[in-house]
Short mmCIF file of C-alpha atoms and ligand atoms in Angstrom, two decimals:
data_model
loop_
_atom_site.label_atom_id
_atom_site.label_comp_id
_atom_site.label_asym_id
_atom_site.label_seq_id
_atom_site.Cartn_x
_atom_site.Cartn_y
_atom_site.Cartn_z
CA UNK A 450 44.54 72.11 46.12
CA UNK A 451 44.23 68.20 47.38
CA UNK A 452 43.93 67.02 43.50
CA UNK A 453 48.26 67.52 43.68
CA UNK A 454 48.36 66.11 46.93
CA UNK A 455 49.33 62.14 47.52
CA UNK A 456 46.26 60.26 49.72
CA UNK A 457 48.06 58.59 52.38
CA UNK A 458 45.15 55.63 51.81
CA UNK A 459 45.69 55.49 48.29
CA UNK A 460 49.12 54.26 48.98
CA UNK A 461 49.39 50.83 49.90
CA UNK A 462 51.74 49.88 52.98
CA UNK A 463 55.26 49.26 51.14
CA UNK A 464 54.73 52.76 49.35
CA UNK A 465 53.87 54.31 52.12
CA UNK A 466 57.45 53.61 53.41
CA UNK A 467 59.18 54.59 50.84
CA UNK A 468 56.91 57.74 49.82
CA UNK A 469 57.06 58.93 53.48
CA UNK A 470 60.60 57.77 53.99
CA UNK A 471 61.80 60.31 50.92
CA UNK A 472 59.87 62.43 52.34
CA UNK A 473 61.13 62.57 56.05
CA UNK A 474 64.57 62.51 54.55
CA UNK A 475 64.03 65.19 52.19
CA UNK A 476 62.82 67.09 55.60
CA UNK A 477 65.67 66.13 57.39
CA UNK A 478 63.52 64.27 59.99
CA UNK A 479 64.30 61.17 61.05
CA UNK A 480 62.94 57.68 60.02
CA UNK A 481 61.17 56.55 63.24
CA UNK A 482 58.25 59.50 62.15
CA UNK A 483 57.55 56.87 59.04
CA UNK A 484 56.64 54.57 62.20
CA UNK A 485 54.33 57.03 64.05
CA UNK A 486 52.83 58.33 60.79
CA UNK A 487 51.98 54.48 59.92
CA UNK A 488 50.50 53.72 63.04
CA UNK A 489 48.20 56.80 62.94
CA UNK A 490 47.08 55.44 59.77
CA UNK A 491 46.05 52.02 59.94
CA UNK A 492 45.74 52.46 63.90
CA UNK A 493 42.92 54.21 62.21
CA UNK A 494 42.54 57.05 64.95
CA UNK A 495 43.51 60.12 63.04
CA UNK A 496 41.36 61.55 60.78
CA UNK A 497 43.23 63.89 59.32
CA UNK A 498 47.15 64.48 59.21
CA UNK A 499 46.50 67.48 62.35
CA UNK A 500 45.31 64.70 64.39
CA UNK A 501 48.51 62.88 64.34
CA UNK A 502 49.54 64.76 67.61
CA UNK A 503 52.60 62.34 68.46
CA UNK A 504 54.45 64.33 64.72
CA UNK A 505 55.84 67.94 65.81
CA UNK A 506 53.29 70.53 64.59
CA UNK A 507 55.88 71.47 62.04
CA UNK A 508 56.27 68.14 60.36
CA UNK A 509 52.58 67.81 60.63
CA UNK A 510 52.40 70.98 58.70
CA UNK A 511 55.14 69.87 55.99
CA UNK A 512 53.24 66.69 55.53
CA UNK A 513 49.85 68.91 54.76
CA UNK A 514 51.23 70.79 52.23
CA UNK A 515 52.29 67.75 50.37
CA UNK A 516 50.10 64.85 51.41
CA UNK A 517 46.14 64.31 52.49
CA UNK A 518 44.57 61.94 54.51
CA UNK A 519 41.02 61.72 53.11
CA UNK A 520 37.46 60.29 54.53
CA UNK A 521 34.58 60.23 53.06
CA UNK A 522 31.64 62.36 55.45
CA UNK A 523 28.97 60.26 56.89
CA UNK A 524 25.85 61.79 54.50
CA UNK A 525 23.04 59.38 56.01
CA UNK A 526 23.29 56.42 58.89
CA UNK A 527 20.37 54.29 58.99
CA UNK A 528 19.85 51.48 61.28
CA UNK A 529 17.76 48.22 60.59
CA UNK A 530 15.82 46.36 63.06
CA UNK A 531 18.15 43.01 62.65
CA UNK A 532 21.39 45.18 63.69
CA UNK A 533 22.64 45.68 60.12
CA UNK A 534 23.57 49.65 59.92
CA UNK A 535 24.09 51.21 56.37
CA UNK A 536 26.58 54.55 55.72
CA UNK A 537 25.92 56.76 52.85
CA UNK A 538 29.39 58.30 52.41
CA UNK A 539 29.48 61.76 50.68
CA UNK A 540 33.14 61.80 48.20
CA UNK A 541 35.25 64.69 48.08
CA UNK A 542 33.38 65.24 44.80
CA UNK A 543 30.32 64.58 46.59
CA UNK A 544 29.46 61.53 44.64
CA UNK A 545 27.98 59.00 47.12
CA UNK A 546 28.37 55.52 47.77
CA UNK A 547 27.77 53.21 50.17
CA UNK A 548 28.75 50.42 52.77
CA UNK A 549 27.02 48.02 55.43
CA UNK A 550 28.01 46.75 58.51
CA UNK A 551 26.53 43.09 58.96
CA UNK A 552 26.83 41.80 62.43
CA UNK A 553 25.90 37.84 62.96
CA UNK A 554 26.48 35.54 66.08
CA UNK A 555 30.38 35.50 65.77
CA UNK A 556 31.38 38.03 62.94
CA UNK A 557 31.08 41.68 62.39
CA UNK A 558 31.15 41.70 58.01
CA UNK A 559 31.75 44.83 56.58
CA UNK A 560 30.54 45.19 52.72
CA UNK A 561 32.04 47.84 50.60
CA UNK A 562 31.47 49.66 47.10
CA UNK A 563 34.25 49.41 44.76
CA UNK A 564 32.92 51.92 42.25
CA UNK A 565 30.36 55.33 42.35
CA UNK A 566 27.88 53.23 40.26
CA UNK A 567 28.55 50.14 37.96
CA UNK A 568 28.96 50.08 34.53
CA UNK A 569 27.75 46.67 33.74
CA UNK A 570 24.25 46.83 33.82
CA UNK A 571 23.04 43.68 35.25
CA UNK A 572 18.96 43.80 35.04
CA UNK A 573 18.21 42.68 38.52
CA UNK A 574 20.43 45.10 39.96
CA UNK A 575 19.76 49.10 41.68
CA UNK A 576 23.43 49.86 41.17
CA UNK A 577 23.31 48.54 37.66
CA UNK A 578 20.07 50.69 36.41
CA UNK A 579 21.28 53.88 38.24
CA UNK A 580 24.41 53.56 35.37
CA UNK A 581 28.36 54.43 36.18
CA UNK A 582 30.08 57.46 37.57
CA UNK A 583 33.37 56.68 38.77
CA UNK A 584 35.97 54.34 39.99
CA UNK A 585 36.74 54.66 43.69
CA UNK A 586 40.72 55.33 44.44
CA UNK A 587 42.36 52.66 46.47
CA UNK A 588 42.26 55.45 49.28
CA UNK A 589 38.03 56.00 49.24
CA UNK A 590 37.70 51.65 49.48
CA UNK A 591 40.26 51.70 52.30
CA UNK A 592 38.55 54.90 53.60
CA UNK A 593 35.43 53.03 54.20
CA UNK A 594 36.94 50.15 56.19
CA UNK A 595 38.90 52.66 58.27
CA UNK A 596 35.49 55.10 58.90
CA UNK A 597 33.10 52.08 59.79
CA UNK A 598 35.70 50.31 62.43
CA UNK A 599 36.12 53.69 64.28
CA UNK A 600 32.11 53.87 64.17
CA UNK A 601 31.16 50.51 64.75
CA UNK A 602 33.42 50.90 68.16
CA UNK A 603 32.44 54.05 69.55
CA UNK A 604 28.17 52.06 68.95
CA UNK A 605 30.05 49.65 71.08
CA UNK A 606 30.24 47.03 68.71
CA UNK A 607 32.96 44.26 68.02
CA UNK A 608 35.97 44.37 65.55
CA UNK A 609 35.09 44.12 61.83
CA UNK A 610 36.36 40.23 61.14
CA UNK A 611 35.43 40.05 57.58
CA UNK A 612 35.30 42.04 54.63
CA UNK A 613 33.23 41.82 51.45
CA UNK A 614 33.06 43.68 48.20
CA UNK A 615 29.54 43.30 47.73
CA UNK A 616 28.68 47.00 47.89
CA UNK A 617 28.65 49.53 44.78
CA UNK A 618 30.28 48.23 41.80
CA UNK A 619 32.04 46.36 40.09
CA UNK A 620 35.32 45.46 41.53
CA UNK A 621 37.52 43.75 38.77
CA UNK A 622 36.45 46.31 36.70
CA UNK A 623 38.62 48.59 38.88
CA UNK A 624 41.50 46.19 39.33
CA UNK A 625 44.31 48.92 40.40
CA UNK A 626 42.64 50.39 43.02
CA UNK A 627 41.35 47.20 44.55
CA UNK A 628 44.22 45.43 44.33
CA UNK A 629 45.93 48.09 46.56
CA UNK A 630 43.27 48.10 48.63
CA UNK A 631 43.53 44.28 49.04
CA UNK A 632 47.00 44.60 49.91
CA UNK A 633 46.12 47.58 52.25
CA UNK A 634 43.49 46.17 54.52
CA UNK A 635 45.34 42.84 54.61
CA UNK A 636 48.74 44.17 55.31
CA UNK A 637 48.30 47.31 56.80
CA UNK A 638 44.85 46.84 58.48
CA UNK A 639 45.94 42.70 59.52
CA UNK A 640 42.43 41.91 57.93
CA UNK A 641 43.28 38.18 57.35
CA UNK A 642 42.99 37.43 53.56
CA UNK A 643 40.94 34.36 54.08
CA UNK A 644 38.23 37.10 55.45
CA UNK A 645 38.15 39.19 52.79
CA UNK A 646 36.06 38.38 49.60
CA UNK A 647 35.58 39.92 46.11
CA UNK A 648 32.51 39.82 44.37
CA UNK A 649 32.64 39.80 40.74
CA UNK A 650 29.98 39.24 38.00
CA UNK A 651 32.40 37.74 35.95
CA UNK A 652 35.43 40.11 34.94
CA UNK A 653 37.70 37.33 33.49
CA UNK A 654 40.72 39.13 33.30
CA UNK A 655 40.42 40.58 36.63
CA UNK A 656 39.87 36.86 38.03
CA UNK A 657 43.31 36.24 36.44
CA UNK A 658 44.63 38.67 38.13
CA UNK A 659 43.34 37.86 41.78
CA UNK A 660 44.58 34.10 41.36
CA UNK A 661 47.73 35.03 40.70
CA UNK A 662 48.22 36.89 44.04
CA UNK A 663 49.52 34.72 47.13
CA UNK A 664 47.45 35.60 49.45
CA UNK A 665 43.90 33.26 50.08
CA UNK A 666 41.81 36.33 48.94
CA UNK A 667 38.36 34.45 48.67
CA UNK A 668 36.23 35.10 45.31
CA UNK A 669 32.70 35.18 45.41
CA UNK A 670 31.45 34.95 41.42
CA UNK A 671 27.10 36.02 41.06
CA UNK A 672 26.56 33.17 38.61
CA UNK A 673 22.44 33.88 38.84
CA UNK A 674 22.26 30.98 36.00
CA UNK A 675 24.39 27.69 34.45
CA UNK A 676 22.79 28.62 31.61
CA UNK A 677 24.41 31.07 28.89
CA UNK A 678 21.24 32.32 27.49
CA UNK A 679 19.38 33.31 30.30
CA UNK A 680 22.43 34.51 31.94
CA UNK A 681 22.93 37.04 29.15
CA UNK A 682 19.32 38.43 30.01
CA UNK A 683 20.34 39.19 33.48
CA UNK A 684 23.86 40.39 33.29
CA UNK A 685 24.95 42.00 30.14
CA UNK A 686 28.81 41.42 30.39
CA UNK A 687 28.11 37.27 29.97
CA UNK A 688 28.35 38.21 25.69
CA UNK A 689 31.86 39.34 26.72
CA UNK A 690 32.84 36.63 28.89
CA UNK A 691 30.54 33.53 28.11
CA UNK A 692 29.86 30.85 30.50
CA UNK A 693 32.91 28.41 29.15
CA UNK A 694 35.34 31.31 29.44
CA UNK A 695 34.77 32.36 33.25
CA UNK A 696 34.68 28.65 33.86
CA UNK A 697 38.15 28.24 32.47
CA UNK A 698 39.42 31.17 34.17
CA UNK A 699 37.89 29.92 37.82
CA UNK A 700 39.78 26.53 37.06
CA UNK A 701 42.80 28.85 36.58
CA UNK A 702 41.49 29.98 40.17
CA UNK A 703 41.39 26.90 42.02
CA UNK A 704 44.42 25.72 40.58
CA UNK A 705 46.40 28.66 41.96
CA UNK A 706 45.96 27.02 45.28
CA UNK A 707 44.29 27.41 48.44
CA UNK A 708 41.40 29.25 47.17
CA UNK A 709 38.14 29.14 47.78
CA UNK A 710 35.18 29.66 45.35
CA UNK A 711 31.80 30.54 46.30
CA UNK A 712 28.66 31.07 43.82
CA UNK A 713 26.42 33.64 44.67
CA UNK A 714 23.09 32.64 43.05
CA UNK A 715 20.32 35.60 43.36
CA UNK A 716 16.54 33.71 43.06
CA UNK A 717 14.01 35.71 40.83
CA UNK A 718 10.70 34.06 40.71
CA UNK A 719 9.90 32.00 37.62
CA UNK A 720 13.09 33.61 35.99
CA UNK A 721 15.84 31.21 36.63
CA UNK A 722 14.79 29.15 40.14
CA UNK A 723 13.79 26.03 37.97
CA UNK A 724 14.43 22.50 39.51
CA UNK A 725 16.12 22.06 36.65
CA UNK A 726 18.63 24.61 36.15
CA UNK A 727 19.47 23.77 39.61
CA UNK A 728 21.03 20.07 38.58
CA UNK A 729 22.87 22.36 35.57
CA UNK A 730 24.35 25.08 38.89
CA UNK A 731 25.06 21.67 41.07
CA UNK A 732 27.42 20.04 37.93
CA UNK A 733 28.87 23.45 37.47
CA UNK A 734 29.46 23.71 41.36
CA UNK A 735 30.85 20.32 42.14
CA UNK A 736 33.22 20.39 39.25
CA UNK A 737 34.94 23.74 40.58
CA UNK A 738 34.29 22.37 44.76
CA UNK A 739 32.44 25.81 44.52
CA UNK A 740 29.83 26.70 47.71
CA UNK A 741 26.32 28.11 46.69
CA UNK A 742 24.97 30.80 48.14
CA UNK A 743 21.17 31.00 47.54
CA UNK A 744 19.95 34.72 48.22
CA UNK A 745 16.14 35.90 47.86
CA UNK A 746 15.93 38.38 44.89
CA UNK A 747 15.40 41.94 46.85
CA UNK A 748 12.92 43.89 44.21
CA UNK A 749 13.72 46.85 43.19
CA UNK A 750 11.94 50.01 41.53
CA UNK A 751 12.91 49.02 38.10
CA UNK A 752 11.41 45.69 37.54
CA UNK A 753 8.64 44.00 38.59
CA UNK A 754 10.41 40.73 39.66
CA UNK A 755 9.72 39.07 42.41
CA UNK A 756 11.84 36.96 44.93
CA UNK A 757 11.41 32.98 44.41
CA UNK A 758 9.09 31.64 47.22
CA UNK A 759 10.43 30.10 50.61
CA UNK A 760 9.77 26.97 49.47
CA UNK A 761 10.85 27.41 45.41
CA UNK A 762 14.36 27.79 47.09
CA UNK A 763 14.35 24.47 49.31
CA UNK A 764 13.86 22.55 46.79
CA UNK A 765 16.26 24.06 44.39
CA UNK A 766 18.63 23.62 47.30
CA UNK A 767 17.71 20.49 47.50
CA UNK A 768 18.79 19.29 44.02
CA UNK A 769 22.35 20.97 44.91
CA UNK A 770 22.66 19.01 48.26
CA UNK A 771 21.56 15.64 46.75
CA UNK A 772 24.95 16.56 44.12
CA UNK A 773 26.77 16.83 47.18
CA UNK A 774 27.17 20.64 46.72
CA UNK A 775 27.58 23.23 49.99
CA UNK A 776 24.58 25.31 49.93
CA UNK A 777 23.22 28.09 51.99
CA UNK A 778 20.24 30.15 51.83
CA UNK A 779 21.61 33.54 52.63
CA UNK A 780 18.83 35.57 55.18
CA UNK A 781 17.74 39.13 53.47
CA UNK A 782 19.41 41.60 56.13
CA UNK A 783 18.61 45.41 56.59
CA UNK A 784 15.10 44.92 54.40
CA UNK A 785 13.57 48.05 56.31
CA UNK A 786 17.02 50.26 55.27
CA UNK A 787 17.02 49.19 51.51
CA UNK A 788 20.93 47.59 52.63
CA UNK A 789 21.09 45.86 49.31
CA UNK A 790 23.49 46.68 47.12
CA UNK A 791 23.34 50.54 45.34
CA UNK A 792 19.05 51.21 46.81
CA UNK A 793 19.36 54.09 49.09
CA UNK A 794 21.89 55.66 46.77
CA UNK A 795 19.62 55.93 43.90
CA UNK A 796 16.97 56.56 46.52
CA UNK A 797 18.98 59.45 47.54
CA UNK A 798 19.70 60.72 44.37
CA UNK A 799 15.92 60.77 43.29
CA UNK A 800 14.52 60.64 40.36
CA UNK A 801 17.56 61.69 38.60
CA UNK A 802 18.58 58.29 38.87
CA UNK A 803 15.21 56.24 37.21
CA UNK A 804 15.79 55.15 33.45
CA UNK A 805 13.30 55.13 30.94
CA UNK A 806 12.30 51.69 30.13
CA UNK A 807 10.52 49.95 27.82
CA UNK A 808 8.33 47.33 27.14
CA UNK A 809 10.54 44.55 27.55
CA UNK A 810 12.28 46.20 29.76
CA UNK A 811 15.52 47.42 28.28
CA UNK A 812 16.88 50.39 28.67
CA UNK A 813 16.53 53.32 26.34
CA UNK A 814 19.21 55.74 25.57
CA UNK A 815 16.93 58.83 26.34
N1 SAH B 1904 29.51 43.74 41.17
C1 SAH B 1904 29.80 42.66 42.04
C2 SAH B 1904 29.69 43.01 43.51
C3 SAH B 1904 28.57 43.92 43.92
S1 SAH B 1904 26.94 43.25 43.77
C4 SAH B 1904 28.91 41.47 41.71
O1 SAH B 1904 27.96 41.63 40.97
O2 SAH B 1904 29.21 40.39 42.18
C5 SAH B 1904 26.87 42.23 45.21
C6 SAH B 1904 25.87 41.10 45.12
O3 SAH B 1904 24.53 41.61 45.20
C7 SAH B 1904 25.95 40.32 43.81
O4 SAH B 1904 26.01 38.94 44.06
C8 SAH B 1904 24.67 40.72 43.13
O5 SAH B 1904 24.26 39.74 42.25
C9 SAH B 1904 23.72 40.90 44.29
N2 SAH B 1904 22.51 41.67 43.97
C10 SAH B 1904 22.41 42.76 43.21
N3 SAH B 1904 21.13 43.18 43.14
C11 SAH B 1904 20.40 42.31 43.88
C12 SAH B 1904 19.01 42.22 44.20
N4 SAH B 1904 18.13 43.09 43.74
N5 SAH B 1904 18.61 41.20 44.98
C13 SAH B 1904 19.52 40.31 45.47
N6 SAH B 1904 20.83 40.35 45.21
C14 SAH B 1904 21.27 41.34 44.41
FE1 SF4 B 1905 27.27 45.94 38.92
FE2 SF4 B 1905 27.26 43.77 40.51
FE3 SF4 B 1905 25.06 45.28 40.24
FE4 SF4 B 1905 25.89 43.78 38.20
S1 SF4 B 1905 25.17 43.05 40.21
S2 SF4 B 1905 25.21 45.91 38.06
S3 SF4 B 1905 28.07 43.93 38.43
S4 SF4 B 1905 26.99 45.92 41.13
#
């Protein structure tokens, strides 16, 4: 059975040491192996523990019956026109989530899902309506980093140079596993901390957590609104952590040290792109030296929202340059493949996935 079995991606780099290093001892093998077996890990070529032909079949063997080296299987690849590719990745429990690969002038991003779902429920959201699963293990976030590099180099394309959790779920909501898988990529993979961002919605305690790590981890918070009210109407977990709490705890953020902040700030049409909750998002902004990233509501099935209009989102950029806050509009990319965040997944899982909603467009229970 794998459920007894230790993933080797699950383990972060120092654990893997010592985990393997009992291990090898226990075998009577000796510690260079830990070496080769490391390498064939985040050297990323083996897929499973058989491929690590450099380990003597036996030891190979040994290592099967007590550890697993798990990827998720490619269920669907699609390609957009603008060069942005999207996996569906089948889990060994065949839940499926989901990453992109983002390629711009000078960067390759990869954007990863954290969770089979997401629990919070954030109205604007396709992960959010098709409601929670699972947590990923450290191993399945890892696993998706590890799958796309070997793919996006046998399509001939560059090294992944950054790394965002901007796919399925929630990730402070699922603060062990990320965590490790921080440390993993960063350590074991040499992604450079200042590439990798988490996304959050506003999990105070996991924000806590992230500042107090040393390395430059960079934290993208979706603010969507300065103002507590309307937040609440687009992201349900704001009555947990109100505006003035998630505020305090990004102060706590910046004054770890070396940090960086950046607001992502999705624009609905006539639901919160007003001139003048703009001013409220540029005082916000400017008192936390936090960038703004403006991004074009992508509509989904659920709601009948609309993105604000080219020209709605100048001019609320506008207000937050004239504060002196960074600003960028972010470009929709992979439209034609439904590459934002949790659509072909509840695509895929039909109409299984579609809530009942009512007139004001909550969700009922049945
Ligand atoms: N749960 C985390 C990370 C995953 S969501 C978070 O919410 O931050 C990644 C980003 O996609 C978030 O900024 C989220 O607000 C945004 N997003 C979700 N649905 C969207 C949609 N329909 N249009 C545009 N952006 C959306
Ligand atoms: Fe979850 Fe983020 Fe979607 Fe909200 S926006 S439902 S937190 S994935």
């Amino acid at each position: 059975m794998r459920d007894d079995k230790t993933d080797l991606l699950s383990l972060g780099p120092v654990a893997l040491r010592t985990v393997v290093g009992d291990f090898l001892r226990e075998q009577k093998e000796p510690a260079y192996r830990a070496d080769q077996l490391a390498k064939w890990v985040y050297g990323g070529e083996a897929r499973n523990i058989p491929q690590m032909t450099d380990l003597p079949r036996g030891l190979r063997d040994a290592l099967g019956e007590r550890f697993v080296l798990i990827e998720p299987e490619i269920e669907q690849v699609s390609r957009s026109e603008d060069g942005t590719s999207k996996h569906l990745w089948r889990l060994v429990d065949g839940e499926l989530v989901e990453s992109v690969l983002i390629p711009t002038r000078d960067r390759l991003t990869l954007c990863i899902s954290s969770q089979a779902g997401c629990a919070m429920g954030c109205t604007f959201c396709a992960t959010g309506w098709s409601g929670f699963a699972r947590h990923l293990s450290a191993g399945e976030i890892v696993a998706q980093y590890r799958a796309s590099r070997r793919w996006a180099a046998a399509e001939g394309q560059r090294a992944i140079s950054n790394i965002v959790y901007m796919g399925m779920g929630e990730p402070l909501s699922n603060p062990a596993a990320v965590m490790t898988s921080l440390t993993t990529l960063n350590q074991g993979y040499g992604v450079g901390a200042r590439r990798i961002t988490v996304s959050t919605v506003g999990v105070v305690p996991g924000i806590l957590k992230l500042a107090q790590r040393p390395e430059q981890f960079r934290l993208a918070v979706s603010l969507h609104s300065p103002d507590s009210e309307l937040r609440q109407k687009l992201i349900p977990l704001e009555k947990r952590h109100p505006l003035p709490e998630l505020i305090e705890a990004l102060r706590a953020f910046n004054a770890a040290g070396g940090k960086r902040i950046t607001f992502e700030y999705t624009m609905i049409r006539d639901v919160n792109d007003d001139p003048a909750l703009a001013a409220r998002l540029a005082a916000l902004a400017a008192g936390l030296q936090a960038f703004v990233n403006l991004i074009p509501f992508n509509p989904i099935p659920y709601r009948d929202w609309q993105p604000s209009t080219p020209q709605r989102i100048r001019s609320f950029q506008k207000v937050l340059q004239d504060r002196g806050v960074g600003t960028a509009i972010r470009e929709p990319r992979g439209q034609d493949i439904d590459a934002a965040c949790g659509q072909l997944r509840t695509r895929a899982m039909g109409e299984k996935a579609l809530p009942v909603v009512d007139g004001d467009g909550r969700r009922r229970s049945d």
